[in-house]
Coordinates of C-alpha atoms in Angstrom, one line a residue:
Chain A
M90 CA -126.4 2.8 4.3
D91 CA -127.6 5.5 6.2
F92 CA -127.1 9.2 5.9
I93 CA -124.4 9.2 8.9
S94 CA -122.3 6.6 7.1
I95 CA -122.5 8.4 3.8
L96 CA -121.7 11.5 5.0
S97 CA -118.5 10.2 7.0
I98 CA -117.4 8.8 3.9
F99 CA -117.6 12.3 2.6
V100 CA -116.2 13.9 5.0
M101 CA -113.1 11.7 4.6
A102 CA -113.0 12.2 0.8
C103 CA -112.7 15.8 1.4
F104 CA -109.7 15.3 3.9
V105 CA -107.9 13.5 1.5
G106 CA -108.9 15.5 -1.5
Y107 CA -107.2 18.4 0.3
Y108 CA -104.1 16.7 1.0
V109 CA -103.9 15.2 -2.5
V110 CA -104.4 18.2 -4.1
W111 CA -102.2 20.3 -2.2
S112 CA -99.2 17.8 -3.1
V113 CA -100.0 18.3 -7.3
T114 CA -97.0 20.0 -8.9
P115 CA -98.2 24.1 -9.9
A116 CA -96.9 22.8 -13.1
L117 CA -99.6 20.3 -13.5
H118 CA -102.5 22.6 -12.7
T119 CA -104.2 22.2 -16.4
P120 CA -103.8 18.4 -16.4
L121 CA -105.2 18.5 -12.9
M122 CA -108.9 20.2 -14.2
A123 CA -108.8 18.4 -17.1
V124 CA -108.5 14.9 -15.2
T125 CA -111.1 16.2 -12.4
N126 CA -113.3 16.7 -15.0
A127 CA -113.1 13.5 -16.5
I128 CA -113.8 11.3 -12.9
S129 CA -116.2 13.8 -11.9
S130 CA -118.2 12.4 -14.7
V131 CA -118.7 9.4 -12.7
I132 CA -121.9 10.7 -12.3
I133 CA -122.6 8.6 -15.5
V134 CA -123.2 6.0 -13.0
G135 CA -126.7 7.6 -12.0
A136 CA -127.5 8.0 -16.0
L137 CA -126.9 4.4 -16.3
I138 CA -129.3 3.5 -13.6
A139 CA -131.8 5.6 -15.1
A140 CA -131.4 4.2 -18.4
A141 CA -130.9 0.7 -17.6
E142 CA -134.2 0.4 -15.0
A143 CA -137.5 -0.2 -16.1
G144 CA -140.6 2.1 -14.7
S145 CA -139.6 5.4 -16.3
P146 CA -139.4 5.9 -20.4
A147 CA -138.8 9.8 -19.2
A148 CA -136.2 8.9 -17.1
K149 CA -134.9 6.3 -19.5
W150 CA -134.4 9.3 -22.0
L151 CA -133.1 11.6 -19.7
G152 CA -130.3 8.6 -18.5
L153 CA -129.5 8.1 -22.0
I154 CA -128.9 12.1 -22.6
G155 CA -126.6 11.9 -19.4
I156 CA -124.6 9.1 -20.3
V157 CA -124.0 11.3 -23.7
F158 CA -122.8 14.3 -22.1
A159 CA -120.8 12.4 -19.3
S160 CA -119.5 10.0 -22.0
V161 CA -117.9 13.3 -23.7
N162 CA -116.3 14.1 -20.6
I163 CA -114.8 11.0 -20.0
F164 CA -113.5 9.8 -22.9
G165 CA -112.6 13.8 -24.0
G166 CA -111.2 14.3 -20.5
F167 CA -108.8 11.6 -20.1
A168 CA -108.1 11.6 -23.6
V169 CA -106.9 15.4 -23.7
T170 CA -105.3 14.5 -20.0
E171 CA -103.1 11.9 -21.6
R172 CA -102.2 14.1 -24.6
M173 CA -101.0 17.2 -22.4
L174 CA -99.0 14.8 -19.9
A175 CA -97.2 13.2 -22.7
M176 CA -96.0 16.5 -23.7
Y177 CA -94.2 17.1 -19.9
K178 CA -90.7 15.9 -20.7
K179 CA -87.6 16.5 -18.8
K180 CA -84.5 18.0 -19.7
E181 CA -82.3 15.3 -21.9
R182 CA -79.0 15.4 -20.1
P183 CA -76.1 15.0 -22.9
A184 CA -74.0 12.3 -22.0
P185 CA -70.5 12.9 -22.2
A186 CA -68.4 11.6 -24.8
K187 CA -71.9 10.0 -26.1
A188 CA -73.9 10.9 -29.4
S189 CA -77.1 10.2 -28.1
G190 CA -78.8 12.2 -25.3
V191 CA -79.9 10.5 -22.0
E192 CA -83.4 10.7 -20.7
G193 CA -83.3 12.0 -17.0
K194 CA -84.7 9.5 -14.7
Chain B
M176 CA -113.0 -10.2 -15.3
G177 CA -113.1 -13.0 -12.9
F178 CA -113.4 -10.6 -10.3
L179 CA -116.0 -9.2 -12.0
S180 CA -118.1 -12.5 -12.6
A181 CA -117.8 -13.2 -8.9
L182 CA -119.6 -9.6 -8.5
A183 CA -122.5 -10.5 -10.6
V184 CA -123.1 -13.8 -8.8
A185 CA -122.6 -12.7 -5.6
Y186 CA -125.1 -9.8 -6.2
E187 CA -127.8 -12.2 -7.7
Q188 CA -127.2 -14.3 -4.5
V189 CA -128.0 -11.3 -2.1
D190 CA -130.9 -10.3 -4.2
I191 CA -132.6 -13.6 -3.6
I192 CA -131.8 -13.8 0.1
E193 CA -132.7 -9.8 0.8
A194 CA -135.2 -9.5 -1.7
P195 CA -138.4 -10.0 0.3
L196 CA -136.5 -7.5 3.4
E197 CA -135.4 -4.8 0.6
A198 CA -138.8 -4.3 -0.8
A199 CA -138.8 -0.6 -1.0
T200 CA -135.0 0.0 -0.5
H201 CA -132.5 -1.4 -3.0
A202 CA -130.6 -4.1 -1.7
V203 CA -127.0 -2.8 -0.8
N204 CA -124.4 -5.5 -1.7
P205 CA -121.3 -5.5 0.1
W206 CA -119.5 -6.3 -3.3
V207 CA -121.0 -3.7 -5.2
S208 CA -120.0 -0.9 -2.4
L209 CA -116.7 -2.5 -2.7
A210 CA -116.4 -2.3 -6.2
Y211 CA -117.5 1.3 -6.3
L212 CA -115.2 2.0 -3.4
I213 CA -112.1 0.4 -5.3
A214 CA -113.0 3.0 -8.0
G215 CA -113.1 5.9 -5.9
V216 CA -109.6 5.1 -4.4
C217 CA -108.6 4.5 -7.9
F218 CA -109.6 8.2 -8.6
I219 CA -107.6 9.1 -5.4
F220 CA -104.6 7.5 -7.0
A221 CA -105.4 9.7 -10.5
L222 CA -104.9 12.9 -8.3
R223 CA -101.9 11.6 -6.3
G224 CA -100.1 10.7 -9.8
L225 CA -100.3 14.5 -10.8
S226 CA -97.7 14.9 -7.8
S227 CA -95.1 15.1 -10.2
P228 CA -94.9 15.0 -14.0
A229 CA -92.8 11.3 -13.8
T230 CA -96.0 9.8 -12.1
S231 CA -98.9 11.6 -13.9
R232 CA -99.5 9.6 -16.8
K233 CA -99.6 6.4 -14.1
G234 CA -101.9 8.4 -12.5
N235 CA -104.2 9.1 -15.3
R236 CA -104.3 5.4 -16.3
Y237 CA -105.7 4.9 -12.5
G238 CA -108.3 7.2 -13.4
M239 CA -109.2 5.2 -16.3
I240 CA -109.4 2.0 -14.4
G241 CA -111.3 3.4 -11.7
M242 CA -113.8 4.7 -14.5
T243 CA -114.3 1.5 -15.9
I244 CA -115.0 -0.1 -12.6
A245 CA -117.7 2.0 -12.0
V246 CA -119.3 1.7 -15.0
V247 CA -119.1 -2.3 -15.7
T248 CA -120.1 -2.6 -12.0
T249 CA -123.3 -0.4 -12.3
L250 CA -124.3 -2.0 -15.5
L251 CA -123.5 -5.6 -14.1
T252 CA -126.2 -4.9 -11.1
H253 CA -129.1 -3.3 -12.8
D254 CA -131.7 -4.6 -15.4
I255 CA -129.9 -4.2 -19.1
A256 CA -132.7 -4.3 -21.0
S257 CA -131.6 -1.1 -22.5
L258 CA -128.1 -2.2 -23.2
P259 CA -127.8 -1.7 -26.9
E260 CA -129.2 1.9 -26.4
I261 CA -127.0 2.7 -23.5
M262 CA -123.7 1.6 -25.4
I263 CA -125.0 3.7 -28.2
A264 CA -125.0 6.7 -26.3
I265 CA -121.5 6.1 -24.7
A266 CA -120.3 5.9 -28.5
I267 CA -121.8 8.5 -29.3
G268 CA -120.5 11.0 -26.5
G269 CA -117.2 8.9 -26.3
G270 CA -116.7 9.4 -30.3
I271 CA -117.3 13.0 -29.9
G272 CA -115.1 13.3 -26.5
F273 CA -112.1 11.9 -27.9
V274 CA -112.2 13.7 -31.3
I275 CA -112.5 16.8 -29.3
A276 CA -109.4 15.6 -27.0
R277 CA -107.4 14.9 -30.2
K278 CA -108.2 17.8 -32.2
I279 CA -108.3 21.0 -29.5
A280 CA -105.2 23.3 -29.3
M281 CA -103.5 23.7 -26.3
T282 CA -103.8 27.7 -26.3
D283 CA -108.0 26.8 -26.4
M284 CA -107.9 24.4 -22.9
P285 CA -109.5 27.2 -20.8
Q286 CA -112.6 27.2 -22.5
L287 CA -112.4 23.4 -23.4
V288 CA -112.3 22.9 -19.5
A289 CA -115.1 25.4 -19.1
A290 CA -117.3 23.1 -22.0
F291 CA -116.6 20.1 -20.0
H292 CA -117.8 21.8 -16.9
S293 CA -121.1 22.5 -18.2
L294 CA -121.6 19.1 -19.1
V295 CA -121.3 17.5 -15.7
G296 CA -123.3 20.1 -14.4
M297 CA -126.1 19.3 -17.1
A298 CA -125.4 15.4 -16.6
A299 CA -126.1 16.0 -12.9
V300 CA -129.5 17.9 -13.4
L301 CA -130.8 15.2 -15.9
V302 CA -129.7 12.3 -13.3
G303 CA -131.5 14.3 -10.5
W304 CA -134.6 14.6 -12.9
A305 CA -134.2 11.1 -13.7
A306 CA -134.3 9.9 -10.1
Y307 CA -137.3 12.3 -9.7
L308 CA -139.4 10.6 -12.1
N309 CA -138.2 7.2 -11.5
P310 CA -137.3 6.8 -7.7
G311 CA -137.9 3.8 -7.4
A312 CA -135.1 2.7 -9.9
F313 CA -132.3 4.7 -7.4
G314 CA -133.8 2.9 -4.3
I315 CA -134.9 6.1 -2.7
L316 CA -138.5 5.6 -2.0
N317 CA -139.7 5.1 1.8
E318 CA -142.5 2.8 3.1
F319 CA -144.6 5.3 2.2
G320 CA -143.8 4.5 -1.5
T321 CA -142.8 8.4 -1.7
I322 CA -139.2 9.7 -2.1
S323 CA -137.6 10.3 0.9
A324 CA -137.0 13.5 2.8
V325 CA -133.3 13.2 3.1
S326 CA -133.1 12.4 -0.9
R327 CA -135.3 15.0 -1.6
V328 CA -133.4 18.0 0.1
E329 CA -130.0 15.7 -1.8
M330 CA -132.1 16.0 -5.0
G331 CA -132.8 19.5 -4.7
L332 CA -129.5 20.4 -3.8
G333 CA -127.9 18.2 -6.5
I334 CA -130.1 19.8 -9.4
A335 CA -129.3 23.1 -8.0
I336 CA -125.6 22.9 -8.0
G337 CA -125.5 21.0 -11.3
S338 CA -127.8 23.9 -13.2
I339 CA -125.4 26.5 -11.7
T340 CA -122.2 25.0 -12.9
F341 CA -124.0 24.3 -16.4
S342 CA -125.2 27.8 -17.1
G343 CA -122.1 29.3 -15.3
S344 CA -119.5 27.3 -17.5
V345 CA -121.7 27.9 -20.4
I346 CA -120.5 31.8 -19.6
A347 CA -117.3 31.3 -18.8
F348 CA -117.0 29.4 -21.9
L349 CA -118.5 31.8 -24.4
K350 CA -116.4 34.5 -22.5
L351 CA -113.0 32.3 -22.6
A352 CA -113.5 31.6 -26.3
G353 CA -114.2 34.9 -27.3
K354 CA -117.9 34.2 -28.6
M355 CA -118.9 36.9 -26.0
S356 CA -117.3 40.2 -24.9
G357 CA -114.9 39.3 -21.4
A358 CA -115.6 42.9 -20.1
P359 CA -117.8 42.3 -16.8
I360 CA -121.8 43.0 -17.5
M361 CA -122.6 44.9 -14.3
L362 CA -126.4 44.7 -13.8
P363 CA -128.1 47.2 -11.3
G364 CA -129.0 45.6 -8.0
R365 CA -127.5 42.2 -9.0
H366 CA -126.4 41.4 -5.5
V367 CA -130.0 41.8 -4.4
I368 CA -131.2 39.8 -7.4
N369 CA -128.4 37.1 -6.5
L370 CA -129.2 36.6 -2.6
G371 CA -132.8 36.8 -3.1
T372 CA -132.3 33.8 -6.4
L373 CA -130.4 31.8 -3.9
A374 CA -132.7 32.2 -1.0
A375 CA -135.8 30.9 -3.4
I376 CA -133.9 28.1 -4.3
V377 CA -133.3 27.3 -0.8
L378 CA -136.7 28.0 0.4
L379 CA -138.1 25.9 -2.4
T380 CA -135.8 22.8 -1.5
A381 CA -137.1 23.3 1.8
Y382 CA -140.5 23.0 0.8
F383 CA -140.2 20.2 -1.7
T384 CA -139.2 17.5 2.0
Q385 CA -143.2 18.3 2.5
D386 CA -144.5 18.4 -1.3
Q387 CA -143.0 16.2 -3.9
S388 CA -145.0 18.3 -6.9
F389 CA -143.2 18.5 -10.3
W390 CA -143.3 22.4 -10.5
I391 CA -140.9 22.5 -7.4
I392 CA -138.3 20.6 -8.8
A393 CA -138.7 22.7 -12.3
T394 CA -138.4 25.7 -10.6
I395 CA -135.5 25.0 -8.6
T396 CA -134.0 24.2 -11.8
A397 CA -134.9 27.3 -13.6
L398 CA -133.9 29.5 -10.9
A399 CA -130.4 27.9 -10.2
F400 CA -129.8 28.2 -14.4
I401 CA -130.3 32.2 -13.7
I402 CA -128.2 32.2 -10.6
G403 CA -125.3 30.6 -12.5
F404 CA -125.8 32.8 -15.5
L405 CA -125.9 36.1 -13.2
L406 CA -123.1 35.0 -10.9
I407 CA -120.5 34.7 -14.1
I408 CA -121.1 37.8 -16.2
P409 CA -119.9 40.6 -14.2
I410 CA -117.0 38.6 -13.6
G411 CA -113.9 39.9 -16.0
G412 CA -111.1 38.5 -18.3
A413 CA -108.7 38.7 -15.9
D414 CA -110.6 36.8 -13.0
M415 CA -111.3 34.2 -15.5
P416 CA -108.9 31.8 -13.4
V417 CA -110.8 32.1 -10.4
V418 CA -114.0 31.4 -12.1
V419 CA -112.5 28.4 -14.1
S420 CA -111.3 26.6 -10.8
M421 CA -114.8 27.5 -9.2
L422 CA -116.8 25.8 -11.6
N423 CA -114.5 22.7 -11.4
S424 CA -115.0 22.9 -7.7
Y425 CA -118.9 23.1 -8.4
S426 CA -118.9 20.2 -10.8
G427 CA -117.8 18.4 -8.3
W428 CA -120.0 19.3 -5.7
A429 CA -122.7 18.3 -8.2
A430 CA -121.5 14.9 -8.5
A431 CA -121.2 14.6 -4.7
A432 CA -124.4 15.3 -4.1
M433 CA -126.0 12.8 -6.7
G434 CA -123.7 10.4 -4.6
F435 CA -125.7 11.2 -1.8
T436 CA -128.8 10.7 -3.7
L437 CA -127.7 7.6 -5.0
H438 CA -125.8 6.0 -2.2
N439 CA -122.9 5.5 -4.3
T440 CA -119.1 5.7 -2.9
A441 CA -117.8 6.3 -5.8
M442 CA -119.1 9.3 -6.9
I443 CA -119.2 10.8 -3.3
I444 CA -115.8 10.1 -3.1
T445 CA -114.9 11.7 -6.5
G446 CA -117.3 14.5 -5.9
A447 CA -115.4 15.6 -2.8
L448 CA -111.9 14.9 -4.7
V449 CA -113.0 17.4 -7.4
G450 CA -114.8 19.6 -5.0
A451 CA -111.8 20.2 -2.9
S452 CA -109.4 20.4 -6.2
G453 CA -111.2 23.4 -7.4
A454 CA -111.5 25.1 -4.0
I455 CA -107.7 24.6 -3.7
L456 CA -107.1 26.1 -7.0
S457 CA -110.1 28.7 -6.5
Y458 CA -107.5 29.7 -3.4
I459 CA -104.3 29.5 -5.0
M460 CA -105.5 32.1 -8.0
C461 CA -107.0 34.5 -5.3
K462 CA -103.8 34.5 -3.5
A463 CA -101.9 34.8 -6.5
M464 CA -103.8 38.1 -6.9
N465 CA -104.1 39.1 -3.4
R466 CA -108.0 38.9 -4.0
S467 CA -110.7 37.6 -1.8
F468 CA -112.5 35.3 -3.0
I469 CA -115.7 37.4 -2.3
S470 CA -114.5 40.4 -4.3
V471 CA -113.6 38.3 -7.1
I472 CA -117.5 36.8 -7.3
A473 CA -118.6 40.2 -6.6
G474 CA -117.3 41.0 -10.2
G475 CA -116.5 43.9 -12.2
F476 CA -112.8 43.7 -12.1
G477 CA -110.8 43.5 -15.0
G478 CA -112.3 43.4 -18.6
D479 CA -110.6 41.5 -21.4
A480 CA -107.3 42.9 -22.4
G481 CA -106.3 40.2 -24.5
G482 CA -105.8 42.8 -27.2
G483 CA -103.6 45.1 -25.0
G484 CA -106.1 47.4 -24.2
G485 CA -107.5 48.1 -20.2
A486 CA -109.9 50.4 -19.5
G487 CA -108.7 53.6 -17.5
A488 CA -105.4 55.6 -17.5
A489 CA -103.3 55.3 -20.8
A490 CA -99.6 55.4 -20.5
S491 CA -98.0 58.4 -19.0
D492 CA -95.8 60.7 -21.1
R493 CA -92.8 59.6 -18.9
P494 CA -89.7 58.8 -21.3
W495 CA -89.3 55.4 -22.2
K496 CA -86.6 53.5 -24.8
R497 CA -88.1 51.7 -27.3
G498 CA -85.6 48.6 -28.3
S499 CA -85.4 46.3 -31.4
A500 CA -84.9 42.6 -32.1
E501 CA -81.3 43.0 -33.2
D502 CA -80.9 44.8 -29.3
A503 CA -82.5 42.0 -27.9
A504 CA -80.8 39.3 -29.5
F505 CA -77.4 41.2 -28.8
M506 CA -77.8 41.6 -25.2
M507 CA -79.2 38.0 -24.6
G508 CA -76.7 36.2 -26.7
Q509 CA -74.3 38.0 -24.4
A510 CA -75.7 37.2 -21.1
E511 CA -75.1 34.7 -18.6
Q512 CA -78.7 33.9 -17.7
V513 CA -81.5 35.1 -19.2
I514 CA -85.2 34.4 -17.3
I515 CA -88.5 34.2 -19.4
I516 CA -91.4 35.7 -18.1
P517 CA -94.5 34.5 -20.2
G518 CA -98.3 35.8 -20.0
Y519 CA -101.7 35.5 -21.7
G520 CA -100.1 37.6 -24.4
M521 CA -98.0 34.6 -25.3
A522 CA -100.9 32.3 -25.6
V523 CA -102.6 34.4 -27.6
A524 CA -99.8 35.3 -29.8
Q525 CA -99.2 31.7 -30.2
A526 CA -95.9 32.5 -29.7
Q527 CA -94.9 29.4 -27.5
H528 CA -93.0 27.5 -30.1
V529 CA -91.0 30.5 -31.5
L530 CA -90.2 31.2 -27.9
R531 CA -88.6 27.7 -27.5
E532 CA -86.6 28.1 -30.8
M533 CA -85.2 31.2 -28.9
T534 CA -84.2 29.4 -26.2
D535 CA -82.4 26.6 -28.0
L536 CA -80.4 29.3 -30.1
L537 CA -79.5 30.8 -26.4
K538 CA -78.4 27.4 -25.4
A539 CA -76.2 26.9 -28.2
K540 CA -74.1 30.0 -27.3
G541 CA -73.9 29.1 -23.6
V542 CA -76.7 31.2 -22.0
N543 CA -78.6 29.7 -19.5
V544 CA -82.3 30.3 -19.6
K545 CA -84.9 29.7 -17.2
F546 CA -89.0 30.3 -17.5
A547 CA -90.7 31.9 -14.6
I548 CA -94.4 31.1 -14.2
H549 CA -97.0 33.2 -12.0
P550 CA -99.6 31.4 -10.6
V551 CA -102.3 33.6 -12.4
A552 CA -100.6 33.8 -16.1
G553 CA -103.0 32.8 -18.9
R554 CA -106.6 32.0 -18.3
M555 CA -106.6 29.1 -16.1
P556 CA -104.3 27.5 -13.2
G557 CA -101.2 26.0 -15.4
H558 CA -102.0 27.3 -18.7
M559 CA -98.7 28.8 -19.2
N560 CA -96.6 25.1 -18.2
V561 CA -98.9 23.3 -20.7
L562 CA -98.1 25.5 -23.7
L563 CA -94.4 25.5 -22.7
A564 CA -94.8 21.9 -22.6
E565 CA -96.5 21.5 -25.9
A566 CA -93.4 23.6 -27.5
N567 CA -91.4 20.7 -25.9
V568 CA -89.8 23.3 -23.2
P569 CA -88.5 20.5 -20.6
Y570 CA -90.3 21.2 -17.4
D571 CA -87.3 21.3 -15.2
E572 CA -86.6 24.7 -16.9
V573 CA -89.7 25.9 -16.0
F574 CA -90.0 27.6 -12.0
E575 CA -92.7 28.8 -10.0
L576 CA -92.5 32.7 -8.6
E577 CA -91.4 31.7 -5.4
D578 CA -88.5 29.7 -6.3
I579 CA -86.9 31.8 -8.8
N580 CA -87.8 35.1 -7.7
G581 CA -84.4 35.6 -5.7
E582 CA -82.5 35.0 -9.1
F583 CA -83.5 38.0 -10.6
A584 CA -80.3 40.1 -9.0
Q585 CA -77.8 37.3 -10.3
T586 CA -80.0 37.6 -13.9
D587 CA -78.5 40.0 -17.0
V588 CA -81.6 39.8 -18.7
A589 CA -85.6 39.4 -17.8
F590 CA -87.1 38.9 -21.1
I591 CA -91.1 39.7 -20.5
I592 CA -93.6 38.4 -23.1
G593 CA -97.1 39.0 -23.1
A594 CA -97.1 39.5 -19.2
N595 CA -97.6 42.7 -17.6
D596 CA -99.4 43.1 -13.9
V597 CA -97.4 40.2 -12.4
V598 CA -94.1 42.4 -13.3
N599 CA -95.6 45.6 -11.7
P600 CA -93.7 46.7 -8.9
A601 CA -96.6 48.9 -7.9
A602 CA -98.1 45.7 -6.2
K603 CA -95.4 46.1 -3.6
T604 CA -95.0 49.7 -3.0
D605 CA -98.4 51.6 -3.9
K606 CA -100.9 50.8 -1.4
S607 CA -103.6 52.8 -3.5
S608 CA -102.9 50.3 -6.6
P609 CA -105.5 48.1 -7.0
I610 CA -102.8 45.1 -7.4
Y611 CA -101.4 46.3 -4.4
G612 CA -100.1 42.9 -2.4
M613 CA -100.0 40.3 -5.3
P614 CA -96.8 39.1 -5.4
V615 CA -94.9 40.0 -8.7
F616 CA -91.8 39.0 -10.0
D617 CA -89.0 41.1 -9.0
V618 CA -87.7 42.1 -12.8
D619 CA -86.3 45.5 -11.5
K620 CA -83.4 43.7 -10.1
A621 CA -82.2 42.4 -13.4
K622 CA -79.4 44.3 -15.2
Q623 CA -81.3 44.6 -18.3
V624 CA -85.5 44.2 -18.9
F625 CA -87.0 43.5 -22.7
F626 CA -90.7 43.8 -22.6
I627 CA -92.7 43.0 -25.7
K628 CA -96.0 44.5 -25.9
R629 CA -98.1 45.3 -28.9
S630 CA -98.4 49.1 -27.6
M631 CA -97.6 51.5 -25.0
G632 CA -101.1 52.6 -25.1
G633 CA -102.3 49.6 -23.6
V634 CA -102.0 48.6 -19.8
G635 CA -102.9 45.5 -18.0
Y636 CA -105.8 44.2 -17.2
A637 CA -105.8 45.8 -13.7
G638 CA -106.2 49.3 -15.7
V639 CA -102.6 50.6 -14.1
D640 CA -99.4 51.8 -15.3
N641 CA -96.0 49.7 -14.7
D642 CA -93.0 51.6 -13.8
V643 CA -91.2 48.9 -15.6
F644 CA -91.7 50.5 -18.8
Y645 CA -90.2 53.2 -17.6
M646 CA -86.9 52.3 -16.0
D647 CA -83.5 52.9 -17.1
Q648 CA -82.6 49.4 -17.9
T649 CA -85.7 48.7 -19.7
M650 CA -86.0 48.5 -23.3
M651 CA -90.0 48.2 -24.7
L652 CA -89.9 45.9 -27.8
L653 CA -93.3 47.1 -29.5
A654 CA -94.7 44.5 -31.7
D655 CA -96.9 41.1 -31.8
A656 CA -95.2 38.5 -29.3
K657 CA -94.6 35.8 -32.0
K658 CA -93.2 38.3 -34.7
M659 CA -90.8 39.8 -32.7
V660 CA -89.5 36.8 -31.4
E661 CA -88.7 35.4 -35.1
E662 CA -87.5 38.5 -35.6
I663 CA -85.0 38.1 -32.5
N664 CA -84.5 34.5 -33.9
K665 CA -83.2 35.5 -37.4
A666 CA -80.9 38.2 -35.4
L667 CA -79.5 35.5 -33.1
A668 CA -79.1 32.8 -36.0
D669 CA -77.1 35.5 -38.1

């Protein structure tokens, strides 16, 4: 891919990011930060290439350390986001004349 | 798995056909590019899901799927001679991350996020260095067998942004975790030092296109580490929401810069998304404090007043009324509507659970209870919302500033717990006030105000006195937030 195609993808993605992030409800800004943390660790792709390819033992070790760091983020980021999101609950609407509350949709 | 095996087969075929043509640069297989593109799209869906709590968990799953696609694609399309080592590295990192995610207290989220940012920054630096040491593996060699000029610029930028993210996030982590004073540390001439260091990094990156020496990349890394450190130490505790958002943005740009180096669409899309996300959050935080981004970065504003003592003027001698837990319980029990305004003090006192019990007791008495959250309440965007969600407060009882501010005139009791500057009317009236222009809650319109505070001595982060303390309808509840709410609960239950 030439530089201009890559730049085009980048610029378009910035616009997509702009509109998508503005639509995030402020109540979920902390999970937003946690999940962006997790996905920005897609940088693990670079670390994997460095660790997998032959040619430089030093690069391989840097890659492996990079994999460890990025994995902390990926697993930690997604898990903590999942944990937080599971806590957000809607008000239980008391069902009339019934004992059990009905979960709002 | 059918797709993935097709991917591997397709890659091998293209490799054979194009190998002679692509001696220097890597073969770009359309299937591989497509897989990374799909991963990028999954990440867009992950953020899109966060537009409402109802769809958010599905979004998170998309994120996980996207990450799996990216990782598996990479492993399938490269030499996997060192697969055992790679798997061990993933297991170690993943294990640590998973345990942390399970154990972390929700009040500690800001420092956890800062710590995670530092890891992204460090990973970017490591990948940049690895690409420098083994450029052939990353397909960035030109026909002369050296790293192409464009790649060198991208590499230099990626390493610099990654380093700044790393050292800046480490400082932010130390400040947020209380391992380092939250007070601003002001070095003399720091603006000159910062700008000089930044200029040196830019010049070195430019020079790197001419000379591929090791010392240049090492110096860029070192200087960027220093600048990240210098950038965050002068920023006070109250500005931490902006700093955390800003570092979030940097970690995204670092990933994007590495994506440019590696010609990887998944990384570029993700980097742009995360970069935009952090930038927008920084903007929202700055706007909610009516401060410019530049003035926040310049630093020096607001020490760590978590203990209830900002710098500057102590409370004046004006008369104020002290209330008791029984007063609060009685007034709120009689009220039609109560609005609770939590702030960082609630997080410090870990009072969210007892606060939810209080709302349950009030609701049992037929009182309408709502929560009002200021965008900068707490130490990171959305901090209060997470704590309330943790305490099982339904999210449809929690309102944003602009949605609830009109209701105070019809509200019997405004209950302020651990917040201060966000209810200060000086922001509306006093042009000389440092917080002038910041949007605040109109608590002065409520019939009765209860204000939980540790003592009258401390003022908010901004170091300004608050007229709400001295209003006729205000009663000060001077105690630790959690203890006070527990006493109110006892009085309500009687």
